[in-house]
mmCIF file of C-alpha atoms in Angstrom:
data_model
loop_
_atom_site.group_PDB
_atom_site.id
_atom_site.type_symbol
_atom_site.label_atom_id
_atom_site.label_comp_id
_atom_site.label_asym_id
_atom_site.label_seq_id
_atom_site.Cartn_x
_atom_site.Cartn_y
_atom_site.Cartn_z
ATOM 1 C CA MET A 126 -21.433 -27.418 -14.431
ATOM 2 C CA SER A 127 -17.571 -29.244 -12.235
ATOM 3 C CA GLU A 128 -16.743 -30.259 -16.295
ATOM 4 C CA LEU A 129 -17.073 -26.196 -16.912
ATOM 5 C CA ARG A 130 -15.763 -25.387 -14.145
ATOM 6 C CA ALA A 131 -12.769 -27.938 -14.316
ATOM 7 C CA LEU A 132 -12.158 -26.448 -18.203
ATOM 8 C CA LEU A 133 -11.763 -22.380 -17.180
ATOM 9 C CA THR A 134 -8.515 -23.170 -15.552
ATOM 10 C CA PRO A 135 -5.144 -22.242 -17.057
ATOM 11 C CA ALA A 136 -4.524 -26.363 -17.512
ATOM 12 C CA GLY A 137 -8.141 -27.561 -18.572
ATOM 13 C CA LEU A 138 -7.288 -24.732 -21.740
ATOM 14 C CA GLU A 139 -4.481 -25.135 -22.136
ATOM 15 C CA LEU A 140 -5.218 -28.821 -23.211
ATOM 16 C CA LEU A 141 -8.152 -28.495 -24.802
ATOM 17 C CA ASP A 142 -6.284 -26.006 -27.340
ATOM 18 C CA ALA A 143 -3.512 -29.308 -27.976
ATOM 19 C CA VAL A 144 -6.537 -31.478 -28.300
ATOM 20 C CA GLY A 145 -7.377 -30.968 -31.838
ATOM 21 C CA PRO A 146 -10.383 -30.684 -33.419
ATOM 22 C CA ILE A 147 -12.687 -34.174 -32.536
ATOM 23 C CA GLU A 148 -15.865 -34.094 -35.590
ATOM 24 C CA SER A 149 -16.764 -37.723 -35.165
ATOM 25 C CA THR A 150 -18.134 -40.150 -32.535
ATOM 26 C CA ALA A 151 -15.204 -42.419 -32.804
ATOM 27 C CA ASP A 152 -13.150 -39.056 -31.979
ATOM 28 C CA VAL A 153 -14.769 -38.817 -29.199
ATOM 29 C CA ALA A 154 -14.114 -42.119 -27.942
ATOM 30 C CA ARG A 155 -9.724 -42.030 -29.281
ATOM 31 C CA GLY A 156 -9.872 -38.823 -27.596
ATOM 32 C CA VAL A 157 -10.953 -40.365 -24.509
ATOM 33 C CA SER A 158 -9.025 -42.975 -24.406
ATOM 34 C CA ARG A 159 -5.341 -40.571 -25.477
ATOM 35 C CA LEU A 160 -6.117 -38.526 -22.837
ATOM 36 C CA ARG A 161 -7.210 -40.711 -19.646
ATOM 37 C CA ALA A 162 -4.475 -42.807 -20.943
ATOM 38 C CA ALA A 163 -2.124 -39.728 -20.671
ATOM 39 C CA GLY A 164 -3.271 -39.702 -16.938
ATOM 40 C CA HIS A 165 -5.733 -36.937 -16.861
ATOM 41 C CA SER A 166 -8.907 -36.753 -14.584
ATOM 42 C CA PRO A 167 -11.727 -38.228 -15.976
ATOM 43 C CA GLU A 168 -13.886 -34.446 -15.062
ATOM 44 C CA LEU A 169 -11.163 -33.327 -17.304
ATOM 45 C CA VAL A 170 -11.664 -35.003 -19.668
ATOM 46 C CA SER A 171 -14.957 -35.510 -20.090
ATOM 47 C CA ALA A 172 -14.321 -31.440 -19.905
ATOM 48 C CA VAL A 173 -12.590 -31.262 -22.907
ATOM 49 C CA VAL A 174 -12.851 -34.017 -25.165
ATOM 50 C CA GLY A 175 -16.976 -32.548 -25.019
ATOM 51 C CA GLN A 176 -15.837 -28.779 -25.989
ATOM 52 C CA ALA A 177 -13.630 -30.059 -28.076
ATOM 53 C CA HIS A 178 -16.558 -31.366 -30.269
ATOM 54 C CA LEU A 179 -18.729 -28.803 -29.438
ATOM 55 C CA ARG A 180 -16.135 -26.865 -31.428
ATOM 56 C CA SER A 181 -15.590 -28.469 -34.323
ATOM 57 C CA LYS A 182 -19.907 -28.488 -34.420
ATOM 58 C CA ALA A 183 -19.724 -24.241 -33.807
ATOM 59 C CA VAL A 184 -17.501 -23.645 -37.053
ATOM 60 C CA ALA A 185 -20.848 -24.033 -39.513
ATOM 61 C CA LYS A 186 -21.927 -21.005 -37.179
ATOM 62 C CA PHE A 187 -18.381 -19.273 -36.475
ATOM 63 C CA GLY A 188 -16.420 -20.023 -38.880
ATOM 64 C CA PRO A 189 -12.487 -20.188 -38.144
ATOM 65 C CA PHE A 190 -13.625 -18.873 -34.995
ATOM 66 C CA ALA A 191 -14.218 -21.474 -33.293
ATOM 67 C CA THR A 192 -11.368 -22.801 -32.978
ATOM 68 C CA ARG A 193 -10.715 -19.774 -30.117
ATOM 69 C CA MET A 194 -14.335 -20.070 -28.702
ATOM 70 C CA LEU A 195 -15.899 -21.909 -25.747
ATOM 71 C CA PHE A 196 -19.495 -23.522 -25.588
ATOM 72 C CA THR A 197 -22.077 -24.939 -23.678
ATOM 73 C CA ARG A 198 -24.345 -27.393 -26.098
ATOM 74 C CA ALA A 199 -27.153 -25.373 -25.010
ATOM 75 C CA GLY A 200 -25.879 -22.078 -25.874
ATOM 76 C CA LEU A 201 -24.461 -23.388 -28.831
ATOM 77 C CA GLU A 202 -27.834 -24.387 -30.211
ATOM 78 C CA GLN A 203 -28.748 -20.712 -29.409
ATOM 79 C CA ALA A 204 -26.656 -18.398 -30.351
ATOM 80 C CA THR A 205 -27.003 -16.808 -33.744
ATOM 81 C CA ARG A 206 -24.518 -17.290 -37.117
ATOM 82 C CA LEU A 207 -21.865 -14.798 -36.808
ATOM 83 C CA GLY A 208 -22.984 -13.605 -40.580
ATOM 84 C CA VAL A 209 -26.464 -13.349 -38.809
ATOM 85 C CA ALA A 210 -25.437 -11.032 -36.390
ATOM 86 C CA ALA A 211 -22.896 -8.861 -38.368
ATOM 87 C CA ARG A 212 -26.659 -7.383 -39.991
ATOM 88 C CA HIS A 213 -27.357 -7.263 -36.244
ATOM 89 C CA ALA A 214 -24.287 -5.207 -35.806
ATOM 90 C CA GLN A 215 -24.367 -3.214 -39.133
ATOM 91 C CA ARG A 216 -27.909 -1.968 -38.268
ATOM 92 C CA ILE A 217 -27.216 -0.631 -35.220
ATOM 93 C CA ARG A 218 -24.262 0.997 -35.855
ATOM 94 C CA HIS A 219 -26.428 2.610 -39.324
ATOM 95 C CA ALA A 220 -28.279 3.599 -37.129
ATOM 96 C CA GLY A 221 -25.734 5.932 -34.780
ATOM 97 C CA LEU A 222 -25.998 3.765 -31.486
ATOM 98 C CA THR A 223 -21.965 3.560 -30.775
ATOM 99 C CA GLY A 224 -23.366 1.067 -28.557
ATOM 100 C CA VAL A 225 -25.238 -1.773 -27.165
ATOM 101 C CA ALA A 226 -26.149 -3.854 -23.836
ATOM 102 C CA ASP A 227 -26.485 -7.508 -24.665
ATOM 103 C CA LEU A 228 -28.741 -9.072 -22.556
ATOM 104 C CA GLY A 229 -28.783 -11.946 -21.543
ATOM 105 C CA CYS A 230 -26.392 -12.422 -24.211
ATOM 106 C CA GLY A 231 -25.667 -16.655 -23.462
ATOM 107 C CA ILE A 232 -22.006 -17.632 -24.750
ATOM 108 C CA GLY A 233 -21.397 -14.270 -26.740
ATOM 109 C CA GLY A 234 -22.186 -15.392 -30.053
ATOM 110 C CA ASP A 235 -24.439 -11.477 -30.927
ATOM 111 C CA SER A 236 -21.280 -9.188 -28.661
ATOM 112 C CA LEU A 237 -19.212 -11.196 -30.765
ATOM 113 C CA ALA A 238 -19.919 -9.142 -33.822
ATOM 114 C CA PHE A 239 -21.318 -6.336 -31.615
ATOM 115 C CA ALA A 240 -17.663 -5.867 -30.699
ATOM 116 C CA GLY A 241 -16.296 -6.570 -34.214
ATOM 117 C CA ALA A 242 -18.002 -4.162 -35.574
ATOM 118 C CA GLY A 243 -16.833 -1.426 -33.537
ATOM 119 C CA LEU A 244 -19.714 -0.867 -31.269
ATOM 120 C CA ASP A 245 -19.021 -0.877 -27.460
ATOM 121 C CA VAL A 246 -20.847 -4.259 -26.187
ATOM 122 C CA LEU A 247 -21.619 -5.006 -22.519
ATOM 123 C CA ALA A 248 -22.681 -8.181 -22.625
ATOM 124 C CA VAL A 249 -24.776 -9.737 -19.526
ATOM 125 C CA ASP A 250 -25.940 -13.364 -18.384
ATOM 126 C CA ALA A 251 -27.815 -14.547 -15.992
ATOM 127 C CA ASP A 252 -25.527 -17.935 -15.243
ATOM 128 C CA GLU A 253 -22.848 -17.437 -13.691
ATOM 129 C CA VAL A 254 -20.454 -20.055 -16.287
ATOM 130 C CA THR A 255 -22.228 -19.159 -19.070
ATOM 131 C CA ALA A 256 -21.115 -15.395 -18.453
ATOM 132 C CA ALA A 257 -17.690 -16.837 -17.759
ATOM 133 C CA ILE A 258 -17.609 -18.426 -20.972
ATOM 134 C CA ALA A 259 -19.169 -15.458 -22.532
ATOM 135 C CA ALA A 260 -16.358 -13.471 -21.633
ATOM 136 C CA TYR A 261 -13.729 -15.873 -22.748
ATOM 137 C CA ASN A 262 -14.705 -15.098 -25.459
ATOM 138 C CA LEU A 263 -14.376 -11.731 -26.044
ATOM 139 C CA ALA A 264 -12.226 -11.167 -23.517
ATOM 140 C CA PRO A 265 -10.145 -10.024 -27.185
ATOM 141 C CA PHE A 266 -12.013 -6.899 -27.344
ATOM 142 C CA GLY A 267 -10.596 -6.008 -24.175
ATOM 143 C CA GLU A 268 -12.349 -3.097 -22.493
ATOM 144 C CA SER A 269 -14.518 -2.886 -25.609
ATOM 145 C CA ALA A 270 -16.506 -5.911 -23.861
ATOM 146 C CA ALA A 271 -16.893 -5.939 -20.431
ATOM 147 C CA VAL A 272 -19.434 -9.301 -19.454
ATOM 148 C CA ARG A 273 -20.974 -9.380 -16.518
ATOM 149 C CA HIS A 274 -23.064 -11.614 -14.468
ATOM 150 C CA GLY A 275 -26.118 -10.456 -13.480
ATOM 151 C CA THR A 276 -29.996 -11.039 -14.729
ATOM 152 C CA ALA A 277 -31.137 -8.647 -17.905
ATOM 153 C CA GLU A 278 -33.628 -6.828 -15.277
ATOM 154 C CA ASP A 279 -30.966 -5.314 -13.121
ATOM 155 C CA ALA A 280 -28.588 -4.146 -15.785
ATOM 156 C CA PHE A 281 -30.792 -2.759 -17.542
ATOM 157 C CA ALA A 282 -32.027 -0.394 -14.334
ATOM 158 C CA ALA A 283 -28.319 0.493 -13.805
ATOM 159 C CA LEU A 284 -27.813 1.311 -17.479
ATOM 160 C CA GLU A 285 -26.846 5.581 -17.743
ATOM 161 C CA ASP A 286 -25.930 5.321 -21.559
ATOM 162 C CA THR A 287 -29.319 4.876 -23.196
ATOM 163 C CA GLY A 288 -29.349 7.107 -25.294
ATOM 164 C CA THR A 289 -26.532 6.281 -27.027
ATOM 165 C CA ARG A 290 -26.923 2.834 -26.734
ATOM 166 C CA ALA A 291 -28.782 0.425 -28.035
ATOM 167 C CA ILE A 292 -30.398 -3.270 -26.246
ATOM 168 C CA TRP A 293 -30.424 -6.405 -28.097
ATOM 169 C CA MET A 294 -32.112 -9.764 -26.130
ATOM 170 C CA ASP A 295 -31.848 -12.888 -26.803
ATOM 171 C CA PRO A 296 -35.091 -14.628 -23.892
ATOM 172 C CA ALA A 297 -33.442 -18.065 -23.461
ATOM 173 C CA ARG A 298 -36.198 -19.860 -24.622
ATOM 174 C CA ARG A 299 -34.913 -23.363 -23.088
ATOM 175 C CA THR A 300 -34.970 -24.440 -19.675
ATOM 176 C CA SER A 301 -31.718 -23.649 -17.957
ATOM 177 C CA GLY A 302 -28.862 -25.729 -18.206
ATOM 178 C CA HIS A 303 -25.379 -26.057 -20.316
ATOM 179 C CA SER A 304 -26.646 -29.553 -21.922
ATOM 180 C CA GLU A 305 -29.979 -31.146 -22.022
ATOM 181 C CA THR A 306 -32.482 -28.354 -22.171
ATOM 182 C CA LYS A 307 -36.209 -27.877 -22.879
ATOM 183 C CA ARG A 308 -38.688 -25.065 -24.647
ATOM 184 C CA VAL A 309 -40.601 -23.345 -22.916
ATOM 185 C CA THR A 310 -43.880 -21.716 -23.981
ATOM 186 C CA ALA A 311 -43.383 -17.876 -24.916
ATOM 187 C CA ASP A 312 -44.581 -17.319 -21.243
ATOM 188 C CA ASP A 313 -41.491 -18.852 -19.301
ATOM 189 C CA TYR A 314 -38.327 -16.534 -21.901
ATOM 190 C CA SER A 315 -36.029 -15.740 -19.653
ATOM 191 C CA PRO A 316 -36.084 -12.567 -19.208
ATOM 192 C CA SER A 317 -40.092 -12.163 -20.370
ATOM 193 C CA LEU A 318 -41.812 -11.216 -22.811
ATOM 194 C CA ASP A 319 -43.868 -8.936 -21.808
ATOM 195 C CA TRP A 320 -40.840 -6.616 -19.985
ATOM 196 C CA ALA A 321 -38.873 -7.574 -22.967
ATOM 197 C CA PHE A 322 -41.433 -5.570 -25.196
ATOM 198 C CA ASP A 323 -41.786 -3.069 -22.510
ATOM 199 C CA VAL A 324 -38.217 -1.730 -22.694
ATOM 200 C CA ALA A 325 -38.477 -2.053 -26.876
ATOM 201 C CA ALA A 326 -40.320 1.056 -26.568
ATOM 202 C CA ARG A 327 -38.721 3.387 -24.741
ATOM 203 C CA THR A 328 -35.472 2.360 -26.155
ATOM 204 C CA PRO A 329 -34.108 1.361 -29.670
ATOM 205 C CA THR A 330 -33.865 -2.293 -29.362
ATOM 206 C CA GLY A 331 -33.701 -5.298 -31.105
ATOM 207 C CA ILE A 332 -35.354 -8.649 -29.777
ATOM 208 C CA LYS A 333 -34.389 -11.954 -31.219
ATOM 209 C CA LEU A 334 -37.300 -15.214 -31.129
ATOM 210 C CA GLY A 335 -37.731 -18.362 -33.194
ATOM 211 C CA PRO A 336 -39.624 -17.730 -36.576
ATOM 212 C CA ALA A 337 -42.239 -19.177 -35.602
ATOM 213 C CA HIS A 338 -43.479 -17.331 -32.731
ATOM 214 C CA ASP A 339 -46.993 -15.254 -32.505
ATOM 215 C CA ARG A 340 -47.647 -12.859 -35.338
ATOM 216 C CA ASP A 341 -50.324 -10.964 -33.040
ATOM 217 C CA ALA A 342 -48.022 -10.908 -30.334
ATOM 218 C CA LEU A 343 -45.412 -9.192 -31.695
ATOM 219 C CA PRO A 344 -46.014 -5.004 -31.055
ATOM 220 C CA ALA A 345 -48.148 -3.432 -33.451
ATOM 221 C CA ASP A 346 -45.496 -0.472 -33.817
ATOM 222 C CA ALA A 347 -41.994 -2.381 -34.790
ATOM 223 C CA GLU A 348 -40.451 -3.525 -37.450
ATOM 224 C CA ALA A 349 -40.518 -8.267 -38.152
ATOM 225 C CA GLN A 350 -37.655 -9.084 -40.029
ATOM 226 C CA TRP A 351 -37.790 -12.407 -40.775
ATOM 227 C CA VAL A 352 -34.620 -14.169 -41.525
ATOM 228 C CA SER A 353 -33.541 -17.148 -44.001
ATOM 229 C CA ALA A 354 -29.326 -17.944 -44.185
ATOM 230 C CA ASP A 355 -28.819 -20.835 -46.752
ATOM 231 C CA GLY A 356 -32.198 -22.112 -47.655
ATOM 232 C CA SER A 357 -33.296 -22.363 -43.126
ATOM 233 C CA VAL A 358 -35.150 -19.634 -41.637
ATOM 234 C CA VAL A 359 -33.740 -19.260 -37.825
ATOM 235 C CA GLU A 360 -35.062 -16.229 -36.553
ATOM 236 C CA LEU A 361 -37.201 -13.168 -35.980
ATOM 237 C CA VAL A 362 -36.442 -9.911 -35.089
ATOM 238 C CA VAL A 363 -38.211 -7.237 -33.670
ATOM 239 C CA TRP A 364 -37.209 -4.057 -34.290
ATOM 240 C CA SER A 365 -37.944 -1.037 -31.985
ATOM 241 C CA GLY A 366 -37.269 2.634 -31.537
ATOM 242 C CA ALA A 367 -34.361 4.094 -34.501
ATOM 243 C CA LEU A 368 -33.702 0.498 -35.447
ATOM 244 C CA ALA A 369 -36.650 -0.002 -37.023
ATOM 245 C CA ARG A 370 -36.604 1.334 -40.623
ATOM 246 C CA GLU A 371 -39.858 4.470 -40.719
ATOM 247 C CA GLY A 372 -42.747 2.811 -43.298
ATOM 248 C CA VAL A 373 -41.590 -0.475 -42.484
ATOM 249 C CA ARG A 374 -43.643 -3.446 -40.650
ATOM 250 C CA ARG A 375 -42.942 -6.857 -42.460
ATOM 251 C CA ALA A 376 -39.059 -7.396 -43.696
ATOM 252 C CA ALA A 377 -37.527 -10.904 -44.982
ATOM 253 C CA LEU A 378 -34.070 -10.747 -44.672
ATOM 254 C CA VAL A 379 -32.496 -13.467 -47.484
ATOM 255 C CA ILE A 380 -28.165 -14.705 -46.673
ATOM 256 C CA ARG A 381 -27.348 -17.090 -49.027
ATOM 257 C CA ASP A 382 -23.485 -18.018 -48.682
ATOM 258 C CA ASP A 383 -22.482 -14.554 -47.950
ATOM 259 C CA ARG A 384 -25.368 -12.072 -50.332
ATOM 260 C CA SER A 385 -28.491 -10.683 -48.569
ATOM 261 C CA HIS A 386 -31.498 -9.423 -50.081
ATOM 262 C CA GLU A 387 -34.180 -7.879 -48.601
ATOM 263 C CA LEU A 388 -38.432 -7.185 -49.111
ATOM 264 C CA THR A 389 -39.676 -4.560 -47.277
ATOM 265 C CA ALA A 390 -43.422 -3.828 -46.754
ATOM 266 C CA PRO A 391 -45.798 -1.718 -44.350
ATOM 267 C CA ALA A 392 -47.265 -4.653 -43.966
ATOM 268 C CA ASP A 393 -48.768 -8.238 -45.031
ATOM 269 C CA ALA A 394 -48.405 -8.280 -48.782
ATOM 270 C CA VAL A 395 -52.285 -9.161 -50.564
ATOM 271 C CA ASP A 396 -52.087 -12.756 -52.337
ATOM 272 C CA GLU A 397 -52.201 -12.813 -55.900
ATOM 273 C CA PRO A 398 -55.361 -15.092 -57.310
ATOM 274 C CA VAL A 399 -55.320 -18.627 -57.985
ATOM 275 C CA ARG A 400 -54.823 -19.358 -61.161
ATOM 276 C CA GLU A 401 -53.608 -22.521 -63.339
ATOM 277 C CA LEU A 402 -50.185 -23.600 -63.511
ATOM 278 C CA GLY A 403 -48.351 -23.115 -65.823
ATOM 279 C CA ALA A 404 -44.380 -23.035 -67.112
ATOM 280 C CA PHE A 405 -42.718 -21.837 -63.813
ATOM 281 C CA LEU A 406 -43.584 -23.121 -59.984
ATOM 282 C CA HIS A 407 -42.119 -20.811 -57.993
ATOM 283 C CA GLU A 408 -41.288 -21.775 -54.004
ATOM 284 C CA PRO A 409 -40.859 -18.918 -52.096
ATOM 285 C CA ASP A 410 -38.112 -19.021 -49.611
ATOM 286 C CA GLY A 411 -39.885 -19.745 -45.715
ATOM 287 C CA ALA A 412 -38.700 -16.297 -44.393
ATOM 288 C CA VAL A 413 -40.925 -14.695 -47.723
ATOM 289 C CA ILE A 414 -44.284 -17.109 -46.641
ATOM 290 C CA ARG A 415 -43.074 -16.326 -42.745
ATOM 291 C CA ALA A 416 -43.268 -12.272 -43.332
ATOM 292 C CA ARG A 417 -46.543 -12.751 -45.542
ATOM 293 C CA LEU A 418 -45.277 -11.066 -48.538
ATOM 294 C CA ILE A 419 -45.730 -13.834 -51.315
ATOM 295 C CA GLY A 420 -47.965 -11.524 -52.804
ATOM 296 C CA ASP A 421 -44.961 -8.475 -53.793
ATOM 297 C CA VAL A 422 -42.899 -11.760 -54.530
ATOM 298 C CA ALA A 423 -45.834 -13.038 -57.024
ATOM 299 C CA ARG A 424 -46.449 -9.770 -58.351
ATOM 300 C CA SER A 425 -43.035 -9.267 -59.159
ATOM 301 C CA LEU A 426 -42.790 -12.342 -61.333
ATOM 302 C CA ASP A 427 -45.979 -12.033 -62.876
ATOM 303 C CA ALA A 428 -47.039 -14.916 -60.938
ATOM 304 C CA GLY A 429 -50.300 -16.600 -59.128
ATOM 305 C CA MET A 430 -50.737 -18.507 -56.426
ATOM 306 C CA LEU A 431 -50.971 -22.290 -57.336
ATOM 307 C CA ASP A 432 -53.524 -22.893 -54.633
ATOM 308 C CA GLU A 433 -54.810 -20.357 -51.563
ATOM 309 C CA HIS A 434 -53.384 -22.617 -48.991
ATOM 310 C CA ILE A 435 -50.052 -24.029 -50.278
ATOM 311 C CA ALA A 436 -47.187 -21.050 -50.559
ATOM 312 C CA TYR A 437 -46.762 -22.376 -54.449
ATOM 313 C CA LEU A 438 -46.317 -19.340 -56.759
ATOM 314 C CA THR A 439 -46.906 -20.325 -61.042
ATOM 315 C CA SER A 440 -46.068 -18.152 -63.866
ATOM 316 C CA ASP A 441 -45.761 -18.296 -67.843
ATOM 317 C CA ALA A 442 -42.660 -15.564 -67.497
ATOM 318 C CA ALA A 443 -39.188 -16.238 -67.242
ATOM 319 C CA LEU A 444 -38.446 -14.973 -64.390
ATOM 320 C CA THR A 445 -36.881 -15.771 -60.770
ATOM 321 C CA SER A 446 -36.330 -13.958 -58.041
ATOM 322 C CA PRO A 447 -33.411 -13.989 -54.411
ATOM 323 C CA PHE A 448 -36.697 -15.035 -52.690
ATOM 324 C CA VAL A 449 -37.391 -17.987 -54.627
ATOM 325 C CA GLN A 450 -36.961 -21.345 -56.439
ATOM 326 C CA SER A 451 -38.120 -21.249 -59.229
ATOM 327 C CA PHE A 452 -38.672 -25.148 -61.476
ATOM 328 C CA ARG A 453 -39.422 -25.055 -64.811
ATOM 329 C CA VAL A 454 -42.163 -27.456 -65.528
ATOM 330 C CA ARG A 455 -41.778 -30.462 -67.893
ATOM 331 C CA GLU A 456 -45.102 -32.199 -67.006
ATOM 332 C CA THR A 457 -47.756 -32.928 -64.499
ATOM 333 C CA LEU A 458 -48.632 -36.453 -63.648
ATOM 334 C CA PRO A 459 -50.921 -38.469 -60.735
ATOM 335 C CA ALA A 460 -49.391 -38.881 -57.857
ATOM 336 C CA ASN A 461 -49.157 -42.403 -58.050
ATOM 337 C CA PRO A 462 -45.652 -44.980 -58.835
ATOM 338 C CA LYS A 463 -46.596 -46.326 -61.560
ATOM 339 C CA ALA A 464 -47.040 -42.814 -63.708
ATOM 340 C CA ILE A 465 -43.523 -41.860 -62.024
ATOM 341 C CA SER A 466 -41.925 -44.091 -62.352
ATOM 342 C CA ALA A 467 -43.201 -44.381 -66.516
ATOM 343 C CA ALA A 468 -41.936 -40.555 -66.654
ATOM 344 C CA LEU A 469 -39.000 -41.460 -65.153
ATOM 345 C CA LYS A 470 -37.482 -44.366 -67.398
ATOM 346 C CA ALA A 471 -38.713 -42.338 -70.433
ATOM 347 C CA ASN A 472 -36.543 -39.319 -69.384
ATOM 348 C CA GLY A 473 -33.921 -41.404 -68.008
ATOM 349 C CA ILE A 474 -33.692 -39.800 -65.025
ATOM 350 C CA GLY A 475 -31.309 -41.003 -62.861
ATOM 351 C CA ARG A 476 -30.885 -38.077 -60.174
ATOM 352 C CA LEU A 477 -34.356 -37.179 -57.985
ATOM 353 C CA GLU A 478 -35.041 -34.190 -55.600
ATOM 354 C CA ILE A 479 -38.333 -34.339 -54.429
ATOM 355 C CA LYS A 480 -39.978 -32.039 -52.610
ATOM 356 C CA LYS A 481 -43.787 -31.492 -51.381
ATOM 357 C CA ARG A 482 -45.960 -29.689 -50.253
ATOM 358 C CA GLY A 483 -50.011 -29.787 -48.675
ATOM 359 C CA VAL A 484 -49.609 -33.565 -48.745
ATOM 360 C CA ASP A 485 -48.977 -35.759 -46.029
ATOM 361 C CA VAL A 486 -45.887 -37.965 -47.887
ATOM 362 C CA ASP A 487 -42.645 -39.620 -46.249
ATOM 363 C CA PRO A 488 -40.695 -38.382 -48.973
ATOM 364 C CA ALA A 489 -37.713 -40.641 -48.915
ATOM 365 C CA ALA A 490 -40.483 -43.648 -48.631
ATOM 366 C CA PHE A 491 -41.960 -42.268 -51.124
ATOM 367 C CA ARG A 492 -38.322 -42.611 -54.066
ATOM 368 C CA ARG A 493 -38.503 -46.447 -52.389
ATOM 369 C CA LYS A 494 -41.143 -46.673 -54.891
ATOM 370 C CA LEU A 495 -39.794 -45.055 -57.843
ATOM 371 C CA VAL A 496 -37.304 -46.939 -60.494
ATOM 372 C CA LEU A 497 -34.383 -44.128 -61.236
ATOM 373 C CA ARG A 498 -31.769 -44.907 -64.308
ATOM 374 C CA GLY A 499 -30.049 -42.523 -66.468
ATOM 375 C CA ASP A 500 -27.449 -40.086 -65.932
ATOM 376 C CA GLN A 501 -30.626 -37.327 -65.811
ATOM 377 C CA GLU A 502 -31.064 -35.208 -63.214
ATOM 378 C CA ALA A 503 -34.841 -33.791 -62.179
ATOM 379 C CA THR A 504 -37.556 -32.574 -59.348
ATOM 380 C CA LEU A 505 -40.200 -33.939 -58.697
ATOM 381 C CA ILE A 506 -43.110 -31.662 -56.969
ATOM 382 C CA LEU A 507 -45.844 -33.702 -53.957
ATOM 383 C CA ALA A 508 -48.436 -30.862 -53.856
ATOM 384 C CA ARG A 509 -51.788 -30.652 -53.332
ATOM 385 C CA ILE A 510 -53.929 -28.723 -56.108
ATOM 386 C CA GLY A 511 -57.715 -27.567 -54.780
ATOM 387 C CA ASP A 512 -58.582 -31.399 -53.803
ATOM 388 C CA GLN A 513 -55.561 -33.185 -56.209
ATOM 389 C CA ARG A 514 -52.412 -34.204 -55.064
ATOM 390 C CA ARG A 515 -50.317 -33.833 -58.642
ATOM 391 C CA ALA A 516 -46.998 -34.692 -59.929
ATOM 392 C CA ILE A 517 -44.795 -32.216 -60.623
ATOM 393 C CA LEU A 518 -41.945 -33.216 -63.063
ATOM 394 C CA ALA A 519 -39.762 -30.039 -63.522
ATOM 395 C CA ASP A 520 -36.308 -28.542 -63.687
ATOM 396 C CA ARG A 521 -34.257 -26.638 -61.748
ATOM 397 C CA VAL A 522 -34.140 -22.668 -62.795
ATOM 398 C CA PRO A 523 -30.253 -21.729 -61.241
ATOM 399 C CA ALA A 524 -30.884 -18.915 -59.489
ATOM 400 C CA PRO A 525 -29.729 -14.787 -60.124
ATOM 401 C CA SER A 526 -26.303 -14.347 -59.716
#
C-alpha cells in the first residue's frame, strides 16, 4: 500500500516514465541498483521498478497501451485482455445502450475498452488504491469516464439512468490485496454472485466469471458465452436482458490474432456417436468444449467422437474449421516409447509436438524417452480410446484463413 502511494505522486510517475522497460529479473536488479545509487528512497525504487516490470508483463493483454498504464499484480492477473474487452463493448453498443457501470472495475481494463468504444463509463472499485489506479488509467477519456471509490452495491443503488446504461461486473475471485492473493470459492466472490445474478435479472448485465465456473449455478434464462483467445479459454461471460441474444443460451467465441469466430446454440449440443479413428483427428477449441457444443462442430465436419469420454473428434472428410485444430493421421501405434521411436526414425522426424488427452502422461518426460532424428516434423497424440492407450502420429492441417 505504502509503495503504491509513493508511486501515485508527480515525482513517482515522472521517474516511472523515465526508467524504461524492465522485463527480466536481471533488469529488475539493475534498475534497483541504478535508482538507489541516484539517491531515491527504497520505497519509491521498489514501487517504480515493480511497476515498470508489471508494464512489461501487461503488454500481452494491453499492447502499447500498457506503457502508459498503472497496475497492481492482482489487478493485472484478473484484468480482461483489451481485445476481448473491446468485443464486450461492441455488444453493449449493438444493444443500443449508451453507457455502462463497471462495478468492481479493478485497474480499469474493461472500462478502458468501454470508453474507447464511445460509451459513457462509471467505474467503481471498493479498494481506494485500486480506484486511484483506475482513475489514472482512464484519465485520457476525461469526463466520459468517471471513477469512484465505493462498493458495487452502493453504486448500483445510486444509479439513475439504468434505462440506457448496462451493468458490467467482474466479481473479485481472489482475496483482497494488491500483490499476493489467493483464490476464493464462488460463495466468497465480491460482490456476491447471488447479488450479481439478482441485478442481472432486472438490468442488462454482463458478468465475467472463470471459465470453469459451475454450469449448474448459472441463471437458466441468461446467455453463457465462453471465450478463448489464442488457444486459451480466458473467461465465461453471463449476459442478461438486452445484452443476451434471442434464442442463444450457449456460445463459444474463439479469438485468434485479430479474427474471431463464434458458435451459438439454444442449449447444449447432443454429441455425435463414437466411431473408429478415421483419416483425420480434430481437437475442439476449449471454448467449444466448455460450452458443450462439440456435437455441432462434429456435424459440420461429418465427424464422430473418438471416445465418449474424450473431447477428440475423428472423420474421413478433408474438412476443418476455426473451432478445431485438425490433424491428418499417419498411423496408430502402441503408446510405448520403443514403437513410437521406430516410427519416428522411419519417417525422419526430428521435431515432435506431443499432445495428450485422457492419459496420465507427462509429455516432457515422455519426450525424453523418444529418439528424434531428422529434418521432418509431426504431432504425436496420446489418447485413451475405449480401454486402450494409443499413440497417433499425425500432421497438422493448416487453419482455415
